[in-house]
């Protein structure tokens, strides 16, 4: 007959609940653009507030045009960004030029604002090798296609910055689906162990393609996963530009001061499909959900905030829209002007010294392409 078990001396469930309850969502602006957390307002000039809005509006137009270009067959792989402008652009706005960005495939806007020429972003979408050659001094890596792999790379880049004594950080992004990858855990654990100056952002847009966030993990939040790595974690309203900016800026300050990495979960939403490669969000999202999140639109929220301060107007916004359209027009024209890729380009770019089998293939394709 089995003996009765003793009463547990430690309530593990209660401990978990206490930890999870501490991860409350950080917010500064509510859906109406009203300040609800005056103490957390960042020190940011009116000019910078206007510039942040300009970049968000520009990025929304870039997304709309990119979707259109993709449908025309003029772009290749494309992951829509509408709805995530506060998460992407406000976090980037908190960085400095010397910082490094290791993006996921949805994070092209951040590397464009960090200095990657727009026409090269279009070339990346087309799979052209010149789209993966950022100019000297532009501290970005090419967008990572492998889910979560950029987290491991970021830990390494951040450790390199630390060992070189640089006052800079490495920042990376993934989605809620990426937080289930082994690379996610290994990256934050390694960076935490070595106090590397890294910022890990999880853009929780509620769905990893069609998999809802509640099937991704039993955790109440993704931010709480930072606890296991011994690093700070914060849950942020990812539709609130000021909250995202503040959380990222503070994470950067901790990192450059030798206090190690941080994990930021931004609660946001992608209004479009996962990618333009055939995903149909109406099969797994309801119209009611779309409507609820449209009310939280980061551009609408921030526009109301700025208009109340007399810093934004319809005229200003239209100027940005026209600027974006013209820039995109010129960038796609320049991308169209690049020579088409050849098989020999791939072979020549693969190794510094070609092995014998590729030398043979190079000869074959050089002859074919000369005809």
Short mmCIF file of C-alpha atoms in Angstrom, two decimals:
data_model
loop_
_atom_site.label_atom_id
_atom_site.label_comp_id
_atom_site.label_asym_id
_atom_site.label_seq_id
_atom_site.Cartn_x
_atom_site.Cartn_y
_atom_site.Cartn_z
CA UNK A 1 0.00 0.00 0.00
CA UNK A 2 1.45 3.34 -1.07
CA UNK A 3 2.32 5.74 1.70
CA UNK A 4 0.73 9.14 1.88
CA UNK A 5 2.88 11.91 0.47
CA UNK A 6 3.96 14.67 2.77
CA UNK A 7 2.51 18.12 2.33
CA UNK A 8 4.74 20.14 0.02
CA UNK A 9 6.94 22.55 1.94
CA UNK A 10 7.32 24.74 -1.15
CA UNK A 11 4.44 25.97 -3.31
CA UNK A 12 5.96 25.94 -6.79
CA UNK A 13 2.67 26.93 -8.44
CA UNK A 14 2.31 29.98 -6.24
CA UNK A 15 5.90 31.01 -7.00
CA UNK A 16 5.18 30.80 -10.74
CA UNK A 17 2.01 32.86 -10.38
CA UNK A 18 3.84 35.50 -8.35
CA UNK A 19 6.49 35.81 -11.05
CA UNK A 20 3.98 35.98 -13.89
CA UNK A 21 1.89 38.61 -12.13
CA UNK A 22 4.89 40.93 -12.00
CA UNK A 23 5.01 41.20 -15.80
CA UNK A 24 2.43 43.94 -16.30
CA UNK A 25 2.27 45.69 -19.65
CA UNK A 26 4.22 48.94 -19.79
CA UNK A 27 2.29 51.72 -21.51
CA UNK A 28 2.58 55.49 -21.82
CA UNK A 29 -0.08 56.35 -24.41
CA UNK A 30 -3.52 54.78 -24.42
CA UNK A 31 -5.51 54.07 -27.59
CA UNK A 32 -6.73 57.66 -27.71
CA UNK A 33 -3.20 59.05 -27.67
CA UNK A 34 -3.54 60.26 -24.08
CA UNK A 35 -0.65 60.07 -21.63
CA UNK A 36 -1.56 57.56 -18.91
CA UNK A 37 1.89 57.23 -17.36
CA UNK A 38 3.31 60.74 -16.95
CA UNK A 39 6.23 59.55 -14.81
CA UNK A 40 7.48 57.33 -17.64
CA UNK A 41 7.42 60.03 -20.34
CA UNK A 42 10.84 60.04 -22.03
CA UNK A 43 12.95 63.14 -22.44
CA UNK A 44 12.53 63.61 -26.17
CA UNK A 45 12.37 66.83 -28.16
CA UNK A 46 9.41 67.96 -30.23
CA UNK A 47 11.58 67.62 -33.34
CA UNK A 48 12.34 64.00 -32.50
CA UNK A 49 8.68 63.26 -31.86
CA UNK A 50 7.87 64.61 -35.32
CA UNK A 51 10.71 62.62 -36.88
CA UNK A 52 9.51 59.42 -35.24
CA UNK A 53 6.04 59.99 -36.66
CA UNK A 54 7.52 60.79 -40.07
CA UNK A 55 9.37 57.49 -40.11
CA UNK A 56 6.32 55.53 -39.04
CA UNK A 57 4.14 57.08 -41.76
CA UNK A 58 6.90 56.55 -44.34
CA UNK A 59 7.20 52.90 -43.28
CA UNK A 60 3.45 52.33 -43.62
CA UNK A 61 3.61 53.64 -47.20
CA UNK A 62 6.68 51.50 -47.87
CA UNK A 63 4.71 48.47 -46.72
CA UNK A 64 1.73 49.30 -48.94
CA UNK A 65 3.94 49.88 -51.96
CA UNK A 66 5.99 46.74 -51.30
CA UNK A 67 2.83 44.62 -51.22
CA UNK A 68 1.77 46.16 -54.53
CA UNK A 69 5.21 45.58 -56.09
CA UNK A 70 5.15 41.98 -54.88
CA UNK A 71 1.78 41.39 -56.53
CA UNK A 72 3.16 42.86 -59.74
CA UNK A 73 6.02 40.38 -59.65
CA UNK A 74 8.60 43.14 -59.12
CA UNK A 75 9.60 41.97 -55.64
CA UNK A 76 10.26 38.50 -54.36
CA UNK A 77 9.86 37.45 -50.74
CA UNK A 78 8.04 40.01 -48.63
CA UNK A 79 6.68 39.99 -45.06
CA UNK A 80 4.16 42.81 -44.39
CA UNK A 81 4.87 45.20 -41.51
CA UNK A 82 1.69 47.30 -41.09
CA UNK A 83 0.66 47.38 -37.45
CA UNK A 84 4.19 46.87 -36.17
CA UNK A 85 5.56 50.36 -36.87
CA UNK A 86 5.74 51.36 -33.20
CA UNK A 87 7.51 48.12 -32.30
CA UNK A 88 9.99 48.38 -35.16
CA UNK A 89 10.57 52.07 -35.74
CA UNK A 90 10.35 53.34 -32.15
CA UNK A 91 12.77 50.65 -30.95
CA UNK A 92 15.19 51.61 -33.72
CA UNK A 93 14.77 55.29 -32.86
CA UNK A 94 16.25 54.53 -29.43
CA UNK A 95 19.49 53.25 -30.98
CA UNK A 96 22.70 54.97 -32.05
CA UNK A 97 24.55 54.72 -35.37
CA UNK A 98 27.29 52.55 -33.86
CA UNK A 99 24.79 49.90 -32.72
CA UNK A 100 24.33 46.70 -34.70
CA UNK A 101 21.00 45.38 -35.97
CA UNK A 102 20.46 41.68 -36.66
CA UNK A 103 16.98 41.60 -38.21
CA UNK A 104 14.47 38.89 -38.92
CA UNK A 105 12.85 38.79 -42.33
CA UNK A 106 10.06 41.20 -41.28
CA UNK A 107 12.54 43.77 -40.01
CA UNK A 108 13.68 45.43 -43.22
CA UNK A 109 12.37 48.89 -42.12
CA UNK A 110 14.81 49.04 -39.20
CA UNK A 111 17.86 48.37 -41.37
CA UNK A 112 16.68 50.87 -43.98
CA UNK A 113 16.44 53.56 -41.30
CA UNK A 114 19.85 52.45 -40.04
CA UNK A 115 21.36 53.28 -43.41
CA UNK A 116 20.73 50.44 -45.88
CA UNK A 117 19.79 52.06 -49.21
CA UNK A 118 16.20 51.33 -50.12
CA UNK A 119 17.10 49.91 -53.53
CA UNK A 120 19.27 47.31 -51.79
CA UNK A 121 16.34 46.33 -49.60
CA UNK A 122 14.40 45.68 -52.80
CA UNK A 123 17.31 43.65 -54.17
CA UNK A 124 17.33 41.58 -50.97
CA UNK A 125 13.66 40.79 -51.56
CA UNK A 126 14.55 39.60 -55.05
CA UNK A 127 17.30 37.36 -53.72
CA UNK A 128 20.00 39.42 -55.44
CA UNK A 129 23.41 39.12 -53.80
CA UNK A 130 23.89 42.90 -53.91
CA UNK A 131 20.99 43.21 -51.49
CA UNK A 132 23.20 41.53 -48.90
CA UNK A 133 26.09 43.98 -49.18
CA UNK A 134 25.41 46.94 -46.87
CA UNK A 135 27.63 49.99 -47.36
CA UNK A 136 30.68 50.45 -45.18
CA UNK A 137 29.71 51.88 -41.81
CA UNK A 138 26.13 50.63 -41.92
CA UNK A 139 26.05 48.21 -38.99
CA UNK A 140 23.45 45.71 -40.12
CA UNK A 141 23.36 42.08 -41.07
CA UNK A 142 21.09 40.70 -43.76
CA UNK A 143 17.62 39.70 -42.59
CA UNK A 144 17.66 36.18 -41.20
CA UNK A 145 15.30 33.69 -42.81
CA UNK A 146 15.95 30.84 -40.37
CA UNK A 147 13.52 31.38 -37.48
CA UNK A 148 15.32 32.56 -34.34
CA UNK A 149 18.87 32.05 -35.65
CA UNK A 150 19.59 35.77 -35.28
CA UNK A 151 19.37 35.40 -31.49
CA UNK A 152 22.49 33.24 -31.40
CA UNK A 153 24.28 35.59 -33.78
CA UNK A 154 23.32 38.62 -31.68
CA UNK A 155 24.81 37.08 -28.55
CA UNK A 156 28.07 36.64 -30.44
CA UNK A 157 28.10 40.13 -31.95
CA UNK A 158 27.29 41.66 -28.55
CA UNK A 159 30.11 39.73 -26.88
CA UNK A 160 32.46 40.94 -29.61
CA UNK A 161 31.44 44.54 -28.92
CA UNK A 162 32.11 44.01 -25.23
CA UNK A 163 35.53 42.46 -25.80
CA UNK A 164 36.48 45.38 -28.06
CA UNK A 165 35.37 47.92 -25.46
CA UNK A 166 32.72 49.43 -27.72
CA UNK A 167 29.96 51.55 -26.21
CA UNK A 168 27.42 49.95 -28.51
CA UNK A 169 24.75 47.25 -28.47
CA UNK A 170 23.53 44.51 -30.76
CA UNK A 171 19.76 44.35 -31.14
CA UNK A 172 17.70 41.62 -32.73
CA UNK A 173 14.07 40.84 -33.41
CA UNK A 174 11.93 37.75 -33.75
CA UNK A 175 8.25 36.94 -33.47
CA UNK A 176 6.32 35.03 -30.84
CA UNK A 177 6.91 31.88 -32.88
CA UNK A 178 10.64 32.48 -32.83
CA UNK A 179 10.58 32.47 -29.03
CA UNK A 180 9.88 28.73 -29.16
CA UNK A 181 13.12 27.99 -30.99
CA UNK A 182 16.17 26.57 -29.22
CA UNK A 183 18.28 29.41 -30.61
CA UNK A 184 16.11 31.86 -28.68
CA UNK A 185 16.93 30.28 -25.33
CA UNK A 186 20.57 29.66 -26.15
CA UNK A 187 21.01 33.25 -27.31
CA UNK A 188 19.54 34.96 -24.26
CA UNK A 189 21.26 32.51 -21.90
CA UNK A 190 24.70 32.98 -23.49
CA UNK A 191 24.36 36.76 -23.56
CA UNK A 192 23.18 36.80 -19.96
CA UNK A 193 26.02 34.58 -18.80
CA UNK A 194 28.62 36.90 -20.36
CA UNK A 195 26.74 40.15 -19.63
CA UNK A 196 26.92 40.92 -23.34
CA UNK A 197 25.38 44.25 -24.49
CA UNK A 198 22.41 42.82 -26.37
CA UNK A 199 18.75 43.74 -26.72
CA UNK A 200 16.45 40.87 -27.63
CA UNK A 201 13.05 41.93 -28.95
CA UNK A 202 10.12 39.54 -29.37
CA UNK A 203 7.43 41.14 -31.49
CA UNK A 204 4.38 39.27 -30.26
CA UNK A 205 2.00 39.89 -33.16
CA UNK A 206 -0.30 37.14 -31.85
CA UNK A 207 0.29 34.57 -34.61
CA UNK A 208 3.28 32.59 -35.89
CA UNK A 209 1.87 32.24 -39.39
CA UNK A 210 -1.42 30.59 -38.34
CA UNK A 211 -0.40 29.33 -34.88
CA UNK A 212 -1.91 31.53 -32.14
CA UNK A 213 0.29 32.77 -29.36
CA UNK A 214 -1.54 30.72 -26.69
CA UNK A 215 -0.38 27.54 -28.42
CA UNK A 216 3.20 28.78 -28.51
CA UNK A 217 3.90 28.48 -24.78
CA UNK A 218 2.21 27.83 -21.44
CA UNK A 219 3.84 31.00 -20.15
CA UNK A 220 1.55 33.91 -19.38
CA UNK A 221 4.04 36.17 -21.15
CA UNK A 222 7.11 35.73 -23.30
CA UNK A 223 8.89 38.48 -21.36
CA UNK A 224 8.99 36.27 -18.26
CA UNK A 225 11.33 33.86 -20.07
CA UNK A 226 14.06 36.39 -19.29
CA UNK A 227 13.94 35.22 -15.66
CA UNK A 228 15.38 31.81 -16.60
CA UNK A 229 18.34 33.53 -18.26
CA UNK A 230 18.89 35.88 -15.34
CA UNK A 231 18.29 39.01 -17.40
CA UNK A 232 15.72 41.84 -17.21
CA UNK A 233 12.52 41.29 -19.15
CA UNK A 234 9.70 43.72 -19.87
CA UNK A 235 6.28 43.43 -21.48
CA UNK A 236 5.53 46.54 -23.55
CA UNK A 237 2.49 47.83 -25.41
CA UNK A 238 3.92 47.39 -28.89
CA UNK A 239 1.35 49.74 -30.42
CA UNK A 240 2.61 52.60 -28.22
CA UNK A 241 5.68 54.29 -29.77
CA UNK A 242 6.67 56.13 -26.59
CA UNK A 243 6.54 52.98 -24.46
CA UNK A 244 8.63 51.02 -26.96
CA UNK A 245 11.14 53.87 -27.29
CA UNK A 246 11.50 54.21 -23.53
CA UNK A 247 11.89 50.49 -22.87
CA UNK A 248 14.52 50.16 -25.62
CA UNK A 249 16.41 53.27 -24.58
CA UNK A 250 16.64 52.08 -20.99
CA UNK A 251 17.74 48.61 -22.13
CA UNK A 252 20.46 50.23 -24.23
CA UNK A 253 21.68 52.33 -21.31
CA UNK A 254 21.93 49.25 -19.11
CA UNK A 255 23.79 47.37 -21.82
CA UNK A 256 26.43 50.02 -22.57
CA UNK A 257 26.94 50.51 -18.83
CA UNK A 258 27.98 46.89 -18.49
CA UNK A 259 24.73 45.62 -16.99
CA UNK A 260 24.11 43.00 -19.66
CA UNK A 261 21.25 42.18 -22.03
CA UNK A 262 17.49 42.65 -21.84
CA UNK A 263 14.47 40.91 -23.32
CA UNK A 264 11.60 43.10 -24.56
CA UNK A 265 8.25 41.63 -25.56
CA UNK A 266 6.21 44.05 -27.66
CA UNK A 267 2.49 43.26 -27.82
CA UNK A 268 1.47 44.16 -31.36
CA UNK A 269 -0.42 42.94 -34.41
CA UNK A 270 0.31 42.48 -38.08
CA UNK A 271 -2.59 43.71 -40.16
CA UNK A 272 -1.57 41.79 -43.24
CA UNK A 273 -0.64 38.16 -43.93
CA UNK A 274 2.44 36.50 -42.49
CA UNK A 275 4.13 36.83 -45.88
CA UNK A 276 2.98 37.39 -49.45
CA UNK A 277 3.75 33.76 -50.26
CA UNK A 278 0.16 32.55 -50.11
CA UNK A 279 -0.80 33.03 -46.46
CA UNK A 280 -4.49 33.82 -45.91
CA UNK A 281 -5.06 35.32 -42.42
CA UNK A 282 -8.85 35.13 -42.78
CA UNK A 283 -8.54 31.37 -42.27
CA UNK A 284 -7.23 31.76 -38.72
CA UNK A 285 -8.17 35.30 -37.59
CA UNK A 286 -11.62 36.72 -37.03
CA UNK A 287 -12.85 40.04 -38.35
CA UNK A 288 -13.66 41.00 -34.75
CA UNK A 289 -10.01 40.51 -33.78
CA UNK A 290 -8.85 42.61 -36.73
CA UNK A 291 -11.28 45.38 -35.78
CA UNK A 292 -10.18 45.38 -32.14
CA UNK A 293 -6.52 45.74 -33.09
CA UNK A 294 -7.23 48.39 -35.72
CA UNK A 295 -8.48 50.57 -32.87
CA UNK A 296 -4.98 50.32 -31.38
CA UNK A 297 -3.23 51.35 -34.62
CA UNK A 298 0.13 52.92 -33.65
CA UNK A 299 -0.10 55.62 -36.32
CA UNK A 300 -3.58 56.71 -35.24
CA UNK A 301 -2.57 56.73 -31.57
CA UNK A 302 0.60 58.72 -32.11
CA UNK A 303 -1.09 61.09 -34.54
CA UNK A 304 -3.69 62.00 -31.92
CA UNK A 305 -0.95 62.59 -29.36
CA UNK A 306 1.04 64.87 -31.67
CA UNK A 307 -1.97 66.77 -32.96
CA UNK A 308 -2.98 67.57 -29.38
CA UNK A 309 0.49 69.09 -28.91
CA UNK A 310 0.25 71.01 -32.19
CA UNK A 311 3.11 68.99 -33.69
CA UNK A 312 1.35 67.21 -36.55
CA UNK A 313 -1.15 67.95 -39.27
CA UNK A 314 -2.73 66.39 -42.33
CA UNK A 315 -0.51 68.60 -44.48
CA UNK A 316 2.66 67.26 -42.83
CA UNK A 317 1.48 63.69 -43.24
CA UNK A 318 0.67 64.16 -46.92
CA UNK A 319 4.15 65.57 -47.49
CA UNK A 320 5.67 62.43 -45.96
CA UNK A 321 3.43 60.19 -48.06
CA UNK A 322 4.47 61.90 -51.28
CA UNK A 323 8.14 61.78 -50.23
CA UNK A 324 7.89 58.05 -49.56
CA UNK A 325 6.18 57.36 -52.88
CA UNK A 326 8.85 59.24 -54.80
CA UNK A 327 11.71 57.56 -52.93
CA UNK A 328 10.21 54.14 -53.58
CA UNK A 329 9.73 54.95 -57.25
CA UNK A 330 13.38 55.91 -57.63
CA UNK A 331 14.62 52.98 -55.55
CA UNK A 332 12.75 50.35 -57.56
CA UNK A 333 13.99 51.99 -60.75
CA UNK A 334 17.56 51.71 -59.49
CA UNK A 335 17.01 48.10 -58.45
CA UNK A 336 15.63 47.36 -61.92
CA UNK A 337 18.82 48.81 -63.39
CA UNK A 338 21.10 46.32 -61.64
CA UNK A 339 22.43 43.52 -63.87
CA UNK A 340 20.53 40.27 -63.51
CA UNK A 341 22.18 37.62 -61.38
CA UNK A 342 24.02 34.85 -63.12
CA UNK A 343 24.92 31.37 -61.94
CA UNK A 344 28.57 32.40 -62.13
CA UNK A 345 27.87 35.18 -59.61
CA UNK A 346 26.77 32.59 -57.07
CA UNK A 347 29.79 30.40 -57.69
CA UNK A 348 32.28 33.26 -57.53
CA UNK A 349 30.71 34.62 -54.33
CA UNK A 350 30.70 31.30 -52.53
CA UNK A 351 34.39 30.78 -51.75
CA UNK A 352 37.56 32.83 -51.79
CA UNK A 353 39.28 29.89 -53.48
CA UNK A 354 37.01 27.56 -55.40
CA UNK A 355 37.26 23.79 -54.86
CA UNK A 356 37.89 21.71 -57.95
CA UNK A 357 34.24 20.70 -58.49
CA UNK A 358 33.08 24.32 -58.52
CA UNK A 359 35.92 25.29 -60.83
CA UNK A 360 34.53 22.80 -63.30
CA UNK A 361 31.02 24.18 -62.91
CA UNK A 362 32.30 27.74 -63.26
CA UNK A 363 33.86 26.87 -66.61
CA UNK A 364 30.64 25.25 -67.80
CA UNK A 365 28.39 28.17 -66.81
CA UNK A 366 30.85 30.81 -67.99
CA UNK A 367 30.66 29.24 -71.44
CA UNK A 368 26.85 29.04 -71.33
CA UNK A 369 26.46 32.65 -70.25
CA UNK A 370 28.80 33.89 -72.98
CA UNK A 371 26.48 32.67 -75.72
#
